[in-house]
XYZ file of C-alpha atoms in Angstrom:
562
model
C -7.149 -22.881 -14.546
C -7.781 -25.150 -17.510
C -4.874 -25.795 -19.879
C -6.862 -24.340 -22.741
C -7.157 -21.051 -20.821
C -3.427 -20.907 -20.200
C -2.622 -21.734 -23.812
C -5.043 -19.104 -25.093
C -3.631 -16.467 -22.775
C -0.018 -17.275 -23.588
C -0.806 -17.142 -27.302
C -2.517 -13.829 -26.727
C 0.605 -12.327 -25.160
C 2.847 -13.779 -27.855
C 0.725 -11.901 -30.377
C 1.076 -8.678 -28.388
C 4.790 -8.998 -27.778
C 5.633 -9.857 -31.385
C 3.157 -7.267 -32.670
C 2.116 -9.682 -35.395
C -0.061 -7.856 -37.891
C -2.985 -9.763 -39.276
C -5.138 -8.816 -42.201
C -6.784 -5.442 -41.589
C -10.413 -5.772 -40.511
C -12.881 -2.905 -40.429
C -14.551 -2.317 -37.113
C -15.877 0.324 -34.750
C -14.965 2.500 -31.815
C -17.960 3.164 -29.556
C -17.924 5.789 -26.794
C -20.281 5.459 -23.818
C -21.307 7.810 -21.026
C -22.816 7.047 -17.609
C -25.774 8.700 -15.916
C -27.606 8.188 -12.649
C -31.237 9.161 -12.060
C -31.239 11.169 -15.263
C -28.071 13.144 -14.479
C -24.685 12.593 -16.105
C -22.116 11.231 -13.671
C -19.622 14.018 -13.007
C -15.908 13.706 -13.833
C -16.454 10.360 -15.508
C -13.987 8.455 -17.657
C -15.996 7.503 -20.787
C -16.033 3.801 -21.631
C -14.531 2.843 -24.993
C -15.297 -0.344 -26.914
C -13.162 -1.308 -29.909
C -14.690 -4.178 -31.850
C -14.516 -6.032 -35.149
C -15.965 -9.409 -36.166
C -13.035 -11.253 -34.544
C -12.346 -9.514 -31.239
C -13.459 -6.841 -28.796
C -11.677 -4.649 -26.257
C -13.471 -2.891 -23.372
C -11.383 -0.002 -22.047
C -11.780 3.736 -21.350
C -10.474 7.073 -22.556
C -7.974 7.399 -19.704
C -6.810 3.802 -19.985
C -6.374 4.177 -23.713
C -4.302 7.323 -23.277
C -2.236 5.975 -20.371
C -3.687 8.478 -17.890
C -5.861 6.167 -15.791
C -5.232 5.818 -12.064
C -4.100 2.420 -10.834
C -5.519 -0.143 -10.596
C -7.480 -0.364 -13.847
C -8.942 -3.314 -15.710
C -9.420 -3.992 -19.421
C -11.297 -6.898 -20.974
C -10.440 -8.576 -24.262
C -12.760 -11.040 -26.045
C -11.389 -13.390 -28.673
C -14.510 -14.209 -30.665
C -12.859 -17.012 -32.610
C -12.334 -19.053 -29.429
C -14.919 -17.220 -27.264
C -12.220 -16.599 -24.648
C -12.537 -13.718 -22.213
C -9.151 -12.335 -21.137
C -9.017 -9.779 -18.310
C -5.962 -7.684 -17.559
C -5.610 -5.412 -14.542
C -2.714 -2.997 -14.286
C -2.031 -2.867 -10.536
C 0.930 -0.491 -10.781
C 3.109 0.957 -13.525
C 5.204 -2.202 -13.758
C 2.835 -4.857 -12.453
C -0.222 -6.427 -14.010
C -2.270 -9.572 -13.445
C -4.266 -11.546 -15.989
C -6.782 -14.350 -16.175
C -8.613 -16.159 -18.972
C -12.027 -17.788 -19.118
C -13.780 -19.738 -21.880
C -17.128 -20.425 -20.189
C -18.598 -17.334 -18.515
C -19.756 -15.501 -21.641
C -21.580 -18.594 -22.908
C -23.379 -18.972 -19.552
C -25.119 -15.611 -19.741
C -28.905 -15.956 -20.023
C -31.312 -13.329 -21.336
C -34.993 -12.843 -21.933
C -35.376 -11.399 -25.424
C -38.296 -8.985 -25.718
C -40.233 -7.617 -28.679
C -39.638 -3.950 -27.820
C -37.464 -1.868 -30.133
C -36.065 1.665 -30.208
C -33.522 3.653 -32.195
C -30.172 4.718 -30.709
C -27.749 6.838 -32.765
C -29.719 5.907 -35.862
C -29.589 2.132 -35.360
C -32.597 -0.047 -34.624
C -32.135 -1.789 -31.284
C -33.885 -4.722 -29.654
C -34.297 -5.316 -25.941
C -32.910 -8.095 -23.747
C -33.321 -8.445 -19.994
C -31.633 -10.416 -17.225
C -31.500 -10.421 -13.426
C -28.164 -10.656 -11.608
C -27.964 -10.630 -7.808
C -31.442 -9.061 -7.610
C -30.419 -6.328 -10.069
C -32.593 -6.009 -13.168
C -30.443 -5.281 -16.219
C -31.960 -4.142 -19.539
C -29.799 -4.180 -22.657
C -30.590 -2.465 -25.966
C -28.551 -4.037 -28.761
C -28.323 -3.821 -32.534
C -27.315 -6.346 -35.201
C -27.208 -3.809 -38.020
C -23.436 -3.276 -37.717
C -22.590 -7.000 -37.963
C -20.334 -6.890 -34.856
C -20.777 -7.704 -31.187
C -19.630 -5.878 -28.087
C -20.834 -4.155 -24.924
C -19.613 -1.542 -22.385
C -19.408 -4.301 -19.748
C -18.930 -8.063 -19.895
C -22.690 -8.516 -19.931
C -24.242 -9.061 -23.364
C -20.983 -9.407 -25.281
C -22.405 -12.088 -27.598
C -25.938 -10.856 -28.351
C -24.968 -8.034 -30.733
C -23.620 -4.542 -30.249
C -25.063 -3.201 -26.972
C -25.689 0.533 -27.222
C -27.443 1.030 -23.892
C -27.470 -0.726 -20.542
C -29.980 0.171 -17.798
C -29.577 -1.149 -14.248
C -32.620 -1.061 -11.959
C -34.147 1.708 -14.029
C -31.856 4.438 -12.704
C -28.240 3.801 -13.740
C -27.679 4.042 -17.487
C -24.659 3.480 -19.754
C -25.407 4.871 -23.207
C -23.474 5.003 -26.476
C -22.849 8.630 -27.443
C -20.701 8.097 -30.547
C -20.061 5.298 -33.044
C -17.010 5.668 -35.299
C -16.093 3.308 -38.116
C -12.394 2.439 -37.987
C -10.558 0.789 -40.839
C -8.182 -1.959 -39.831
C -8.943 -1.790 -36.097
C -7.188 -4.522 -34.109
C -8.285 -4.351 -30.447
C -5.477 -6.677 -29.294
C -2.802 -4.186 -30.363
C -4.367 -1.394 -28.307
C -3.203 -3.257 -25.186
C 0.504 -3.311 -26.051
C 1.386 -0.088 -24.236
C -0.813 -0.589 -21.198
C 0.178 -3.989 -19.835
C 3.236 -5.920 -18.764
C 4.135 -9.572 -18.930
C 2.588 -11.723 -16.212
C 1.745 -15.345 -15.666
C -1.973 -16.125 -15.962
C -3.862 -16.677 -12.712
C -6.928 -18.689 -11.855
C -10.057 -16.574 -11.693
C -10.416 -16.495 -7.892
C -6.792 -15.505 -7.278
C -7.045 -12.830 -9.949
C -10.218 -11.346 -8.428
C -8.692 -11.384 -4.953
C -5.563 -9.517 -6.057
C -7.573 -6.975 -8.028
C -9.966 -6.423 -5.120
C -7.208 -5.911 -2.563
C -5.299 -3.559 -4.864
C -8.145 -1.050 -4.638
C -7.353 -0.134 -1.032
C -4.368 -0.029 1.330
C -3.952 -2.739 3.956
C -1.793 -2.127 7.032
C -1.005 -5.402 8.829
C -0.841 -5.040 12.612
C -0.991 -8.483 14.268
C -1.005 -11.965 12.735
C -1.846 -15.007 14.862
C -0.573 -13.343 18.028
C -1.304 -14.900 21.428
C -2.775 -12.761 24.209
C -2.571 -14.800 27.386
C -1.637 -14.666 31.048
C 1.934 -15.811 31.540
C 4.890 -14.786 33.673
C 7.238 -15.722 30.830
C 5.685 -13.597 28.049
C 8.404 -12.024 25.921
C 8.573 -8.986 23.657
C 10.444 -9.101 20.360
C 11.633 -6.613 17.745
C 8.125 -5.865 16.490
C 5.629 -6.947 19.193
C 5.807 -5.572 22.736
C 4.043 -7.469 25.538
C 2.908 -6.089 28.863
C 0.761 -6.972 31.888
C 1.821 -10.625 31.912
C 1.075 -10.989 28.192
C -2.493 -9.620 28.263
C -1.472 -6.513 26.255
C 0.320 -6.582 22.892
C 1.631 -3.423 21.269
C 3.093 -2.542 17.878
C 4.338 0.570 16.091
C 2.368 1.188 12.904
C 3.068 3.858 10.273
C 0.039 5.231 8.453
C 0.160 6.771 4.978
C -1.237 10.214 4.313
C -5.007 9.678 4.273
C -7.028 11.872 1.909
C -9.868 13.962 3.293
C -12.631 11.781 1.841
C -10.960 8.391 2.463
C -12.410 5.882 4.910
C -10.504 3.822 7.507
C -11.603 0.447 8.905
C -10.255 -1.790 11.653
C -10.598 -5.583 11.341
C -9.838 -8.100 14.084
C -10.293 -11.887 14.173
C -10.279 -13.790 17.476
C -10.116 -17.450 18.480
C -9.771 -19.110 21.849
C -6.362 -20.627 22.455
C -7.496 -22.207 25.717
C -9.618 -19.654 27.574
C -13.287 -20.680 27.799
C -14.734 -17.374 28.998
C -16.149 -14.151 27.594
C -13.539 -11.449 28.113
C -13.256 -7.696 27.693
C -11.111 -6.664 24.744
C -9.951 -3.237 23.616
C -8.003 -1.902 20.633
C -6.364 1.429 21.357
C -3.808 4.027 20.289
C -1.393 5.497 22.823
C -1.306 9.303 22.352
C 2.212 10.663 22.744
C 1.729 14.380 22.223
C 2.002 15.301 25.906
C 4.720 15.119 28.559
C 3.468 11.768 29.872
C 1.791 8.869 28.079
C 0.245 5.513 28.940
C 3.413 3.906 27.579
C 5.186 5.187 30.699
C 2.780 3.181 32.822
C 3.287 0.059 30.722
C 7.052 0.309 31.051
C 7.333 1.587 34.641
C 4.139 0.403 36.310
C 0.550 1.648 36.618
C 1.401 3.547 39.818
C 3.432 6.028 37.733
C 0.342 7.223 35.829
C -1.679 10.294 36.903
C -4.153 9.428 39.665
C -7.858 10.257 39.551
C -9.832 10.476 42.801
C -13.494 11.372 43.217
C -14.010 10.928 46.946
C -14.857 7.228 47.165
C -11.518 6.408 48.756
C -9.911 4.667 45.769
C -7.212 5.762 43.356
C -7.644 5.193 39.612
C -4.525 5.243 37.450
C -4.305 6.970 34.076
C -8.008 7.200 33.203
C -8.561 10.949 32.554
C -6.805 13.640 30.557
C -4.711 16.273 32.276
C -2.679 19.181 30.935
C 0.354 16.856 30.728
C -1.240 13.460 30.017
C -3.622 11.906 27.478
C -5.436 8.618 28.236
C -5.720 5.711 25.822
C -7.651 6.537 22.668
C -9.996 3.559 22.190
C -10.611 2.511 18.590
C -12.803 -0.506 19.384
C -14.259 -2.283 22.426
C -14.960 -5.955 21.827
C -15.875 -9.067 23.798
C -14.612 -12.551 23.185
C -17.150 -15.352 22.925
C -17.065 -18.398 25.153
C -14.265 -20.579 23.787
C -14.687 -20.273 20.024
C -12.648 -22.886 18.076
C -10.823 -24.310 21.111
C -14.102 -25.755 22.451
C -15.793 -26.580 19.150
C -15.651 -30.261 20.096
C -18.659 -29.671 22.388
C -21.516 -31.239 20.430
C -25.105 -30.061 20.474
C -27.713 -31.085 17.966
C -28.419 -28.450 15.280
C -25.390 -26.390 16.379
C -22.473 -25.984 13.964
C -20.009 -23.712 15.753
C -18.092 -20.978 13.960
C -14.327 -21.334 14.308
C -13.474 -17.635 14.515
C -15.215 -14.371 15.271
C -14.676 -11.246 13.136
C -14.950 -7.700 14.467
C -14.995 -4.672 12.167
C -15.224 -0.984 13.035
C -15.209 2.257 11.037
C -12.456 4.381 12.615
C -12.435 7.176 10.028
C -13.102 9.768 12.739
C -9.573 9.158 14.078
C -8.008 10.225 10.774
C -6.330 13.333 12.169
C -4.567 11.221 14.820
C -3.417 8.572 12.324
C -2.776 10.124 8.900
C 0.926 10.268 8.072
C 1.914 9.306 11.619
C 3.687 6.460 13.363
C 1.679 5.384 16.388
C 1.559 2.618 18.965
C -1.523 0.422 18.453
C -2.333 -2.050 21.191
C -4.825 -4.805 21.916
C -5.893 -6.005 25.357
C -7.884 -9.088 26.330
C -8.377 -9.553 30.058
C -7.791 -13.198 30.998
C -5.994 -15.435 33.464
C -5.485 -18.378 31.112
C -2.090 -19.691 29.992
C -3.463 -20.499 26.530
C -5.481 -17.307 26.301
C -6.624 -16.055 22.909
C -5.257 -15.787 19.370
C -5.886 -12.687 17.271
C -5.070 -11.249 13.872
C -5.694 -7.588 13.071
C -5.248 -5.126 10.232
C -6.334 -1.640 9.214
C -7.554 -0.748 5.727
C -7.662 2.674 4.054
C -10.231 3.004 1.278
C -10.324 5.695 -1.418
C -13.770 7.240 -1.320
C -15.832 10.060 -2.725
C -17.760 10.389 0.534
C -19.002 13.902 1.172
C -20.060 13.235 4.743
C -18.542 15.708 7.219
C -15.428 14.273 8.848
C -13.704 15.675 11.931
C -10.176 16.954 11.515
C -9.252 17.116 15.173
C -9.645 14.695 18.083
C -8.933 14.853 21.787
C -8.995 11.762 24.057
C -10.634 12.697 27.359
C -11.190 9.547 29.436
C -10.905 5.771 29.358
C -11.698 3.758 32.495
C -11.054 0.327 30.936
C -8.281 -1.085 33.111
C -6.221 -2.654 30.343
C -3.427 -3.101 32.887
C -5.775 -5.173 35.025
C -3.157 -7.951 35.228
C -0.514 -5.397 36.301
C -2.398 -3.705 39.127
C -4.553 -1.064 37.423
C -7.727 -0.471 39.449
C -11.136 -1.637 38.220
C -13.513 1.159 37.191
C -15.636 1.173 40.364
C -15.668 4.980 40.589
C -19.368 5.337 39.738
C -20.385 4.326 43.255
C -19.843 7.988 44.175
C -22.228 10.774 43.146
C -19.392 12.632 41.414
C -18.774 9.689 39.098
C -16.183 10.587 36.474
C -15.260 14.209 35.862
C -12.668 15.560 33.463
C -11.757 19.196 32.788
C -10.057 20.166 29.544
C -9.130 23.297 27.614
C -9.631 23.963 23.909
C -7.174 26.417 22.417
C -9.336 26.824 19.327
C -12.970 26.428 18.281
C -14.390 22.937 17.726
C -17.146 23.125 15.123
C -19.759 20.359 15.091
C -18.155 18.875 18.182
C -19.170 15.382 19.237
C -18.174 12.985 21.967
C -17.559 9.403 20.847
C -18.716 7.489 23.921
C -18.320 3.754 24.569
C -19.843 2.230 27.696
C -20.193 -1.315 29.055
C -21.325 -2.439 32.499
C -19.661 -5.295 34.373
C -20.415 -7.365 37.435
C -21.038 -10.973 36.546
C -23.627 -12.163 39.028
C -27.400 -11.917 39.202
C -27.517 -8.385 40.622
C -24.326 -7.144 38.967
C -24.476 -4.221 36.577
C -23.592 -6.563 33.725
C -27.131 -7.934 33.912
C -29.048 -4.904 35.243
C -29.994 -1.939 32.994
C -28.462 1.303 34.278
C -28.906 4.852 33.012
C -25.799 6.708 31.810
C -25.988 10.502 32.114
C -23.463 12.897 30.572
C -23.153 16.554 31.514
C -21.187 19.378 29.904
C -20.381 22.221 32.309
C -23.077 20.935 34.660
C -25.824 20.721 32.023
C -27.150 17.353 30.878
C -26.405 16.799 27.197
C -27.279 13.106 26.838
C -28.673 10.174 28.767
C -29.577 6.621 27.806
C -29.687 3.046 29.089
C -27.012 0.984 27.301
C -28.523 -2.475 26.920
C -28.077 -5.280 24.371
C -31.017 -7.661 23.899
C -29.689 -9.437 20.808
C -26.965 -11.556 22.435
C -28.716 -14.818 21.562
C -28.166 -14.075 17.865
C -24.464 -14.905 18.375
C -24.927 -18.330 19.970
C -22.908 -20.112 17.249
C -19.812 -18.142 18.319
C -20.136 -19.532 21.859
C -19.609 -23.299 22.097
C -18.606 -23.229 25.784
C -21.295 -20.906 27.171
C -23.322 -23.759 28.722
C -26.952 -24.682 28.595
C -29.264 -23.875 31.516
C -32.274 -25.821 32.681
C -34.557 -23.070 31.378
C -33.416 -23.700 27.780
C -31.069 -20.685 27.571
C -27.301 -20.428 27.441
C -25.108 -17.871 29.150
C -24.340 -16.170 25.840
C -28.084 -15.653 25.219
C -28.543 -13.332 28.187
C -29.001 -9.592 27.655
C -26.196 -7.426 28.982
C -25.167 -3.825 29.613
C -24.272 -2.874 26.031
C -22.251 -5.953 25.058
C -22.741 -9.526 23.927
C -20.114 -12.301 23.868
C -18.584 -12.282 20.390
C -19.465 -8.700 19.401
C -17.988 -5.202 19.343
C -19.749 -2.455 21.276
C -21.151 0.291 19.115
C -19.944 3.796 20.052
C -22.510 6.518 20.653
C -21.904 9.919 19.054
C -23.123 12.704 21.341
C -23.550 16.015 19.503
C -22.209 18.992 21.480
C -22.585 21.731 18.862
C -19.876 24.348 18.287
C -17.480 24.690 21.224
C -15.575 27.949 21.468
C -12.004 28.082 22.735
C -12.029 27.792 26.514
C -12.243 25.404 29.477
C -14.933 22.725 29.781
C -15.894 19.954 32.173
C -17.555 16.687 31.169
C -19.118 14.498 33.836
C -20.373 10.911 33.532
C -22.837 9.630 36.138
C -23.997 6.005 36.433
C -25.926 4.505 39.398
C -23.426 1.710 39.991
C -24.747 -1.222 42.005
C -23.435 -2.083 45.467
C -21.072 -5.033 46.045
C -22.358 -8.353 47.360
C -19.799 -10.389 49.241
C -16.712 -10.579 47.033
C -18.620 -9.478 43.889
C -18.634 -5.894 42.657
C -19.771 -3.871 39.639
C -17.698 -1.605 37.395
C -18.226 0.465 34.247
C -15.730 0.696 31.407
C -16.353 3.996 29.639
C -14.226 5.891 27.126
C -14.692 9.259 25.485
C -12.935 11.030 22.626
C -13.900 14.550 21.563
C -14.020 15.235 17.810
C -14.497 18.475 15.933
C -13.934 20.294 12.659
């Protein structure tokens, strides 16, 4: 921040704190309303602009009366120095501020010959384009003051109407002359002392204050090691390939949205690996945590006739499997192998994954749960991850489920502690789970994640295979999960190699996953399910082994309903 900004801001607060009264100056209070596509925005907080020849304040009715919800931002323009001062009240006793002396002067407009009358004042038209948005401003100079309902157009006159892209309109509905108005003094009851911040820091704090962030993991290593240790906050299992943490969620409002963010880097491992973020349900007699603590052999066994035993993969009356929030796949050696040089390739140094997990609201809101992350690997360096969850206030009116039931998850997250690979689809029965609903599920849907594995030429990883799902013996959905866009993520994969045919390993199409991406869940609509007992079956024509190579399918399913 420039010294002049700091000085101007400090002087500004000295004026507020001392409540120095300058010579009374007549000015105006302008009230604005917002409309979209010709209809007034419902439950809006009208914008208020207080302005005189020397200064302008942009606020709102609720801010002015102390009834606005936090956070809220007000803008003050000192027209003598052309300083813009922005103040955001984050909480009742915390605010942040920044000052800027250049941005208002940098605004550019095309001034047009069109005119029209608003509230009895002749207005002229100005136009500008910002980030592909066309903004039209109608302003008047008849009142001998400047101001606007936003920061745009503060110096061209008094803006009485702003139109964005022809459909969103902010219009002045009332202009009141006020004797002795001093906009600076209207801030004295709605802000607290704070040191001025540079513009970027200010914007970052304001942005992050608009939603709730729940940290989960920060720069945690997921590797294969016989000396991996748990601590007070992070539990480690399966030779360090699983990390687990207790997380407490706030009460999440009905319309709010929830997102999961994860960032991964190689800490030594060069390969593409299966990753999974999951919640351990603990509402039944037995949970997956028992298997983590006592061994996979203690989990309920599923058998389908192929001669193998699969631990903890399907729901029973006394056990719930892992509830998968996100399936992801690491790229080949991102960051750790960025020293590999290829012309025209500038490798990314981290890969971000982001998933909307709002559907899980009923299992998270107001609860303390175990959230875990697994990355299958046999490398001592392994992988480094950071992860958080964000809760966003929203006015979304989309239907959201209020109940969820985890039914199956064949991803062997305890792979490095003896949990069997998901080779069960080599039998015609495939996967079958029977469950009972004690109440009706309206608009029921199955959130289904599927990825095929078998990393050789004829393995199911590289061969399209049809997935068929049946409910009580009747087919409800079938599709071929196949990703053909893997090559788009080449810059995440420095160590994936280059073949003689001009391709790299990370370019190749795969069974619903690409190195460096998250797998998109499929929502399978099941209609309204009455209380009663149901059976879901998953059938996949799994390929036969060749030598020591075999195929497997990691599938998970969670039932949602209203």
